[in-house]
XYZ file of C-alpha atoms in Angstrom:
468
model
C 0.020 0.050 0.070
C 1.395 3.380 -1.036
C 1.167 5.385 2.324
C 1.100 8.681 -0.154
C -2.572 7.797 -1.030
C -3.750 7.448 2.421
C -5.475 10.414 3.914
C -4.073 11.875 7.515
C -6.965 9.817 9.325
C -5.972 6.966 7.312
C -2.477 7.017 8.374
C -3.172 7.604 11.834
C -5.549 4.523 11.887
C -2.783 2.353 10.222
C -0.081 3.623 12.774
C -2.169 2.715 15.770
C -3.358 -0.562 14.283
C 0.250 -1.650 13.591
C 1.317 -0.365 16.836
C -1.448 -2.340 18.756
C -0.359 -5.340 16.610
C 3.378 -5.169 17.318
C 2.677 -4.619 21.262
C 0.455 -7.773 21.229
C 3.253 -9.640 19.359
C 5.924 -8.227 21.790
C 3.854 -9.507 24.683
C 3.538 -13.237 23.199
C 7.194 -13.056 22.603
C 8.311 -12.255 25.966
C 5.928 -14.663 27.700
C 7.463 -17.721 25.339
C 11.018 -16.404 26.014
C 10.865 -15.591 29.557
C 8.192 -18.270 30.831
C 10.496 -20.258 32.631
C 12.387 -17.654 34.536
C 8.966 -15.833 35.207
C 7.514 -19.136 36.780
C 10.424 -19.817 38.998
C 10.479 -15.998 40.153
C 6.428 -16.488 40.793
C 7.058 -19.871 42.484
C 9.662 -18.092 45.013
C 7.050 -15.438 45.607
C 4.104 -17.568 46.131
C 6.195 -20.058 48.427
C 7.214 -17.110 50.559
C 3.621 -15.505 50.915
C 2.255 -19.010 51.916
C 4.573 -19.571 54.715
C 4.002 -16.172 56.061
C 0.439 -16.916 55.851
C 0.807 -20.378 57.562
C 2.902 -18.564 60.224
C 0.250 -16.392 61.245
C -2.294 -19.303 61.771
C -0.651 -22.084 63.835
C -2.894 -24.338 65.951
C -1.229 -25.623 69.365
C -2.505 -28.423 71.760
C -2.949 -27.959 75.217
C 0.708 -28.362 76.194
C 1.551 -25.460 73.779
C 3.108 -27.465 71.109
C 2.532 -26.620 67.341
C 0.393 -29.436 65.899
C -0.734 -27.850 62.614
C -2.762 -24.904 61.196
C -6.100 -23.587 61.717
C -8.574 -25.364 59.699
C -10.831 -22.700 59.381
C -8.419 -20.590 57.375
C -6.026 -23.185 56.006
C -8.398 -25.937 54.392
C -6.636 -29.468 55.365
C -7.143 -30.727 51.815
C -4.842 -28.370 50.305
C -2.044 -29.516 52.706
C -2.871 -33.223 52.348
C -3.631 -33.467 48.496
C -0.540 -31.892 47.312
C 1.601 -33.299 49.995
C 4.001 -34.700 47.260
C 4.354 -31.639 45.274
C 4.210 -29.204 48.249
C 5.563 -30.048 51.647
C 4.825 -27.989 54.524
C 6.637 -28.543 58.247
C 6.987 -26.973 61.407
C 10.302 -27.247 62.996
C 11.731 -25.761 66.385
C 14.846 -24.090 67.449
C 16.513 -27.489 67.581
C 15.715 -28.750 64.444
C 12.952 -31.247 65.448
C 10.010 -31.471 63.085
C 6.754 -30.570 65.163
C 4.323 -31.081 62.162
C 4.602 -32.416 58.468
C 2.033 -32.842 55.807
C 4.401 -35.561 54.164
C 7.643 -37.480 55.174
C 8.863 -36.920 58.619
C 12.602 -36.856 57.146
C 14.071 -33.199 56.970
C 13.502 -30.982 54.045
C 17.063 -29.664 53.712
C 18.672 -28.328 56.535
C 17.229 -27.006 59.978
C 16.415 -23.176 59.964
C 19.253 -20.785 60.987
C 18.139 -18.074 63.071
C 20.937 -16.077 62.480
C 19.415 -15.616 58.906
C 16.564 -12.835 58.042
C 13.395 -13.765 59.373
C 12.329 -15.121 55.925
C 14.640 -17.026 53.726
C 14.019 -18.559 50.179
C 16.408 -21.032 48.598
C 16.432 -23.525 45.782
C 16.801 -27.177 46.683
C 16.489 -30.899 45.654
C 14.318 -33.292 47.339
C 14.205 -37.067 46.013
C 15.721 -35.880 42.647
C 12.906 -33.111 42.284
C 13.948 -29.332 42.059
C 11.887 -27.474 44.663
C 11.868 -24.008 46.300
C 12.145 -23.888 50.061
C 10.588 -20.862 51.855
C 11.336 -20.442 55.507
C 9.180 -18.068 57.887
C 10.534 -17.886 61.364
C 8.567 -16.673 64.528
C 8.302 -16.585 68.072
C 5.311 -18.361 69.375
C 4.161 -18.922 73.006
C 7.999 -18.063 74.336
C 9.175 -20.746 71.644
C 11.571 -20.133 68.285
C 9.633 -21.833 65.567
C 9.964 -21.921 61.889
C 7.626 -22.648 59.082
C 8.898 -24.044 56.043
C 7.246 -24.805 52.529
C 8.765 -26.489 49.688
C 7.042 -26.302 46.193
C 7.854 -28.310 43.326
C 8.957 -26.661 40.256
C 7.816 -29.560 38.061
C 4.162 -29.025 39.366
C 4.372 -25.407 38.651
C 5.809 -26.130 35.178
C 2.848 -28.435 34.657
C 0.487 -25.917 35.794
C 1.961 -23.283 33.590
C 2.020 -25.531 30.248
C -1.523 -27.054 30.848
C -3.432 -23.881 32.187
C -1.163 -20.904 32.358
C 0.370 -20.447 29.075
C -2.909 -21.271 27.074
C -4.796 -19.000 29.572
C -2.422 -16.081 29.062
C -2.256 -16.459 25.238
C -6.051 -16.240 25.204
C -6.190 -13.381 27.965
C -3.501 -11.507 25.718
C -5.636 -12.110 22.616
C -8.968 -11.091 24.414
C -7.195 -8.164 25.962
C -5.833 -6.968 22.553
C -8.897 -7.361 20.718
C -10.999 -5.326 23.760
C -8.354 -2.905 23.619
C -8.749 -2.805 19.859
C -12.426 -2.198 19.607
C -12.318 0.521 22.435
C -9.457 2.213 20.905
C -10.869 2.125 17.096
C -14.238 3.563 18.686
C -12.739 6.224 20.791
C -10.046 7.017 18.268
C -12.477 7.630 15.369
C -14.563 9.851 17.667
C -11.583 11.917 18.878
C -9.788 12.439 15.453
C -13.350 13.405 13.921
C -14.043 15.752 16.825
C -10.234 17.079 16.349
C -10.520 17.248 12.771
C -13.990 19.447 12.740
C -12.022 22.807 12.816
C -10.152 21.715 9.758
C -13.340 20.663 7.907
C -14.862 24.077 9.083
C -11.774 25.913 7.542
C -12.074 23.773 4.471
C -15.437 24.817 3.902
C -14.690 28.616 4.620
C -11.758 28.565 1.880
C -14.248 27.003 -0.476
C -16.314 30.154 0.025
C -13.613 32.629 -0.805
C -13.798 34.031 -4.469
C -12.928 37.136 -6.329
C -16.253 38.555 -5.052
C -15.456 37.506 -1.256
C -11.858 38.224 -0.782
C -12.489 39.775 2.560
C -13.515 36.489 4.139
C -10.560 34.981 6.393
C -10.189 31.541 8.149
C -10.470 31.506 11.919
C -7.134 30.619 12.980
C -8.037 30.603 16.681
C -10.338 27.493 16.483
C -7.416 25.512 14.861
C -4.997 23.118 16.757
C -1.542 24.790 17.663
C 0.020 22.450 14.727
C -2.411 23.821 12.261
C -2.485 27.276 13.079
C 0.653 28.623 11.489
C -0.600 27.337 8.243
C -3.830 28.946 8.247
C -2.305 32.254 9.291
C 0.058 32.009 6.343
C -2.989 31.324 4.254
C -4.659 34.379 5.709
C -1.595 36.413 4.981
C -1.640 35.096 1.360
C -5.094 36.277 0.993
C -4.493 39.721 2.317
C -1.751 39.962 -0.544
C -4.117 38.865 -3.154
C -6.811 41.101 -2.152
C -4.276 44.092 -1.881
C -3.146 43.134 -5.522
C -6.649 42.799 -6.711
C -8.020 45.919 -5.301
C -4.945 47.908 -6.733
C -5.762 46.360 -10.296
C -9.487 47.397 -9.895
C -8.431 51.007 -8.690
C -5.967 51.152 -11.779
C -8.769 50.177 -13.985
C -11.241 52.835 -12.848
C -8.715 55.313 -12.540
C -7.465 54.705 -16.216
C -10.876 54.891 -17.819
C -11.885 58.127 -15.784
C -8.745 59.692 -17.080
C -9.278 58.665 -20.592
C -13.011 59.817 -20.904
C -11.991 63.502 -20.607
C -9.321 63.359 -23.360
C -11.668 61.565 -25.872
C -14.360 64.257 -25.107
C -11.774 66.825 -25.820
C -10.541 65.080 -29.046
C -14.306 64.669 -30.523
C -14.946 68.165 -30.036
C -11.925 69.533 -31.898
C -12.685 67.072 -34.642
C -16.201 68.136 -34.811
C -15.193 71.903 -35.023
C -12.368 71.335 -37.675
C -12.864 71.123 -41.372
C -15.501 68.682 -42.665
C -14.092 65.983 -45.229
C -14.184 62.444 -46.130
C -11.755 61.636 -43.033
C -13.923 63.127 -40.317
C -16.537 60.210 -40.147
C -14.218 57.360 -39.830
C -12.207 59.417 -37.271
C -15.370 60.272 -35.081
C -16.353 56.354 -35.474
C -12.869 55.519 -34.109
C -13.267 58.036 -31.244
C -16.696 56.598 -30.555
C -15.376 53.164 -30.313
C -12.686 54.001 -27.967
C -15.035 56.022 -26.000
C -17.174 52.941 -25.510
C -14.120 50.639 -24.730
C -13.289 53.167 -21.868
C -16.904 52.999 -20.681
C -16.879 49.386 -20.786
C -13.709 49.165 -18.734
C -15.076 51.537 -16.096
C -18.130 49.397 -16.243
C -16.174 46.089 -15.707
C -14.295 47.906 -12.798
C -17.579 48.675 -11.066
C -19.293 45.342 -11.640
C -16.302 43.332 -10.297
C -16.408 44.989 -6.772
C -19.092 43.202 -4.718
C -19.646 46.259 -2.320
C -21.086 48.357 -5.314
C -24.181 46.071 -5.456
C -27.226 46.596 -3.507
C -29.140 43.348 -3.664
C -33.001 43.195 -2.936
C -36.053 41.879 -3.817
C -37.575 43.952 -6.893
C -40.271 43.637 -9.656
C -38.249 43.055 -12.789
C -41.286 43.707 -15.019
C -40.372 47.530 -15.205
C -36.735 47.006 -15.914
C -37.555 44.324 -18.492
C -40.008 46.742 -20.286
C -37.426 49.601 -19.883
C -34.291 47.680 -21.382
C -36.435 46.219 -24.418
C -37.475 49.747 -25.226
C -33.959 51.183 -25.019
C -32.644 48.267 -27.281
C -35.563 48.321 -29.768
C -33.923 51.766 -30.954
C -30.573 50.269 -31.355
C -32.174 47.230 -33.204
C -34.123 49.460 -35.432
C -30.903 50.543 -36.837
C -30.328 46.836 -38.082
C -33.929 45.969 -38.920
C -34.189 43.420 -35.782
C -37.039 43.396 -33.631
C -36.831 42.802 -29.863
C -39.437 40.574 -28.415
C -40.353 40.264 -24.507
C -42.113 37.219 -23.304
C -42.965 37.343 -19.604
C -44.457 34.739 -17.322
C -47.552 36.346 -15.767
C -46.546 34.893 -12.475
C -43.437 36.858 -12.453
C -43.502 39.278 -9.627
C -40.127 39.359 -7.817
C -36.266 38.634 -8.456
C -33.491 39.111 -6.049
C -30.996 41.560 -7.795
C -29.296 44.886 -8.133
C -31.459 47.277 -10.264
C -28.830 48.802 -12.024
C -26.539 45.743 -12.627
C -29.912 43.711 -13.635
C -30.370 46.478 -16.339
C -26.800 46.326 -17.474
C -26.889 42.497 -17.774
C -30.164 42.637 -19.674
C -28.647 45.449 -22.036
C -25.424 43.660 -22.891
C -26.777 40.313 -23.567
C -29.753 41.893 -25.995
C -26.784 44.098 -27.379
C -24.824 41.182 -28.152
C -27.699 39.321 -29.586
C -28.651 42.253 -31.820
C -25.036 42.685 -33.204
C -24.940 38.963 -34.221
C -28.752 38.667 -35.888
C -29.409 38.940 -39.542
C -31.567 41.715 -40.738
C -35.283 41.200 -40.540
C -34.936 38.569 -37.657
C -35.933 38.609 -34.067
C -34.284 38.836 -30.639
C -36.391 37.181 -28.089
C -36.134 37.854 -24.038
C -38.159 35.244 -22.063
C -38.320 35.894 -18.507
C -39.647 33.418 -15.508
C -39.541 32.827 -11.972
C -36.013 31.158 -12.068
C -34.299 33.459 -14.541
C -34.589 34.444 -18.255
C -33.179 33.850 -21.393
C -31.916 35.818 -24.628
C -32.060 34.141 -28.106
C -31.094 35.415 -31.617
C -31.354 34.170 -35.084
C -27.503 35.007 -36.154
C -24.819 32.493 -37.224
C -24.210 31.102 -33.722
C -21.162 30.307 -32.316
C -18.798 27.084 -32.902
C -19.040 24.532 -29.911
C -15.093 24.938 -29.393
C -15.454 28.552 -28.895
C -18.240 28.401 -26.277
C -15.908 28.412 -23.217
C -14.218 31.553 -24.223
C -17.001 33.778 -24.989
C -16.874 35.250 -21.454
C -12.883 35.929 -21.532
C -12.173 39.598 -21.421
C -11.339 40.963 -24.927
C -12.007 37.954 -26.672
C -13.912 38.060 -29.981
C -14.786 35.393 -32.427
C -13.865 35.041 -36.091
C -17.110 36.311 -37.242
C -17.112 39.434 -34.757
C -18.724 42.814 -35.697
C -16.787 45.973 -35.683
C -18.266 47.285 -32.528
C -17.152 46.307 -29.101
C -14.004 45.416 -27.505
C -14.907 41.880 -26.059
C -15.790 43.101 -22.565
C -19.836 42.977 -22.586
C -20.003 39.312 -22.014
C -17.343 39.653 -19.442
C -19.152 42.172 -17.731
C -22.477 39.950 -17.832
C -20.232 37.095 -16.186
C -19.283 39.243 -13.349
C -22.874 40.416 -12.565
C -24.091 36.931 -12.819
C -21.129 35.720 -10.280
C -21.831 38.627 -7.945
C -25.418 37.547 -7.750
C -24.723 33.677 -7.547
C -26.201 33.213 -10.943
C -25.259 30.957 -13.946
C -25.063 31.896 -17.549
C -25.426 28.940 -19.820
C -24.641 29.674 -23.495
C -26.326 26.869 -25.691
C -26.121 26.876 -29.521
C -29.285 26.379 -31.367
C -30.361 25.256 -34.950
C -30.241 28.948 -35.712
C -28.569 31.385 -33.730
C -27.442 31.384 -29.874
C -29.522 30.991 -26.744
C -27.971 32.612 -23.483
C -29.599 31.228 -20.159
C -29.424 33.083 -16.834
C -30.486 30.471 -14.261
C -30.851 32.288 -10.848
C -31.799 29.195 -9.033
C -28.935 26.948 -8.119
C -30.976 23.767 -8.529
C -32.319 24.919 -12.067
C -31.923 22.247 -13.986
C -33.676 22.660 -17.167
C -33.664 26.166 -19.017
C -37.086 25.390 -20.421
C -38.493 26.302 -16.907
C -37.631 29.822 -17.515
C -39.392 30.071 -20.795
C -43.067 31.155 -21.149
C -44.093 30.559 -24.866
C -47.039 32.085 -26.161
C -47.964 33.865 -22.760
C -47.242 37.090 -21.273
C -46.789 40.538 -22.946
C -44.831 41.033 -26.207
C -43.066 44.246 -26.761
C -41.942 44.906 -30.364
């Protein structure tokens, strides 16, 4: 598996799964390698503890002689049934055996009272390796010692028959339990920890040229991620400054060019009239139009210039069609308006909506044949503008909204900024402009609803008013 293909969450899961598997394997390996040593150590500890417990529950006869252990605490069957593999005796300070659960012969040497109160040594008894634990004490004015000798072979048998399998099953069960608990808690913890990152990702997706002022909240991020978020915000600051400087320069240049062009036109008109005057005035008008479009493009690209509200679009539709009919008349083109009778409200900026409609109609008029019609169809979900011109090639459709781009069959008017202005207005409103080639001409659908799937819902054919 290529680790580069894993997400951060996947890498953490894989890391901890490998860690859990490695830990379980290490435990099994240690138990296997150190089983014998661990058994001997455990045998010594248990023998010492059992000897100490026996010394605390001695039983005496009427003459004060130690004769065994309290049967209420130390059950007799423990001492009798295991007499061969675990021998217990009580000896006095002279080495005499006062009590034994097995043979009467001594288990090793008599206790040496100069040794510490509790001594644990390994011995061999009847050819069997055993472990001897001694516990010395003073009882009723006499010095006694309780000795416990446990067989190593018996402990080994218990370990191989019950201990090791049980330990392996216990390790597996414990590992499985830890793994399930860990995965559940780890999944919950990771999702909770990564929630600020998901929120930052969603906020970053909302940032666009029309919303450059938005920033990611660095305080909500983990300490390890906070420098990255702060660096991203600083990059956005630089981008916003550069974008605002570009827009300011564009607007300033357009403003500065309008006055010289007006003066040049006045001087040409006051000068001598000849054949060169008309083309010169046409060039000046074309330059003035381009400057005006640059200024309009700068204004439409700034979101703060919009005042979006619920408006009645019908007066704006009628006004823009009336204005563009005068332009269309010079080309022998007719502008038709078809509006849905149920259309009463759009959420838009009045001025920007008028500019959007005007530019789309003007573009359609410029590319229409003489005697044809340009139709504006408006519905509740948006509107469309259709013409009966030559249309546009499919491979050129993605480029029609690029600034200063004009097709091969372009007309002389315009600088290729009209549709760019339309795209900026639509983006500021959250709308979409979808160009669609027709059998004859081009259709420009403006979809206001994000879930608008079919532009046919925008059209009102044969209904509504018609404005020639």
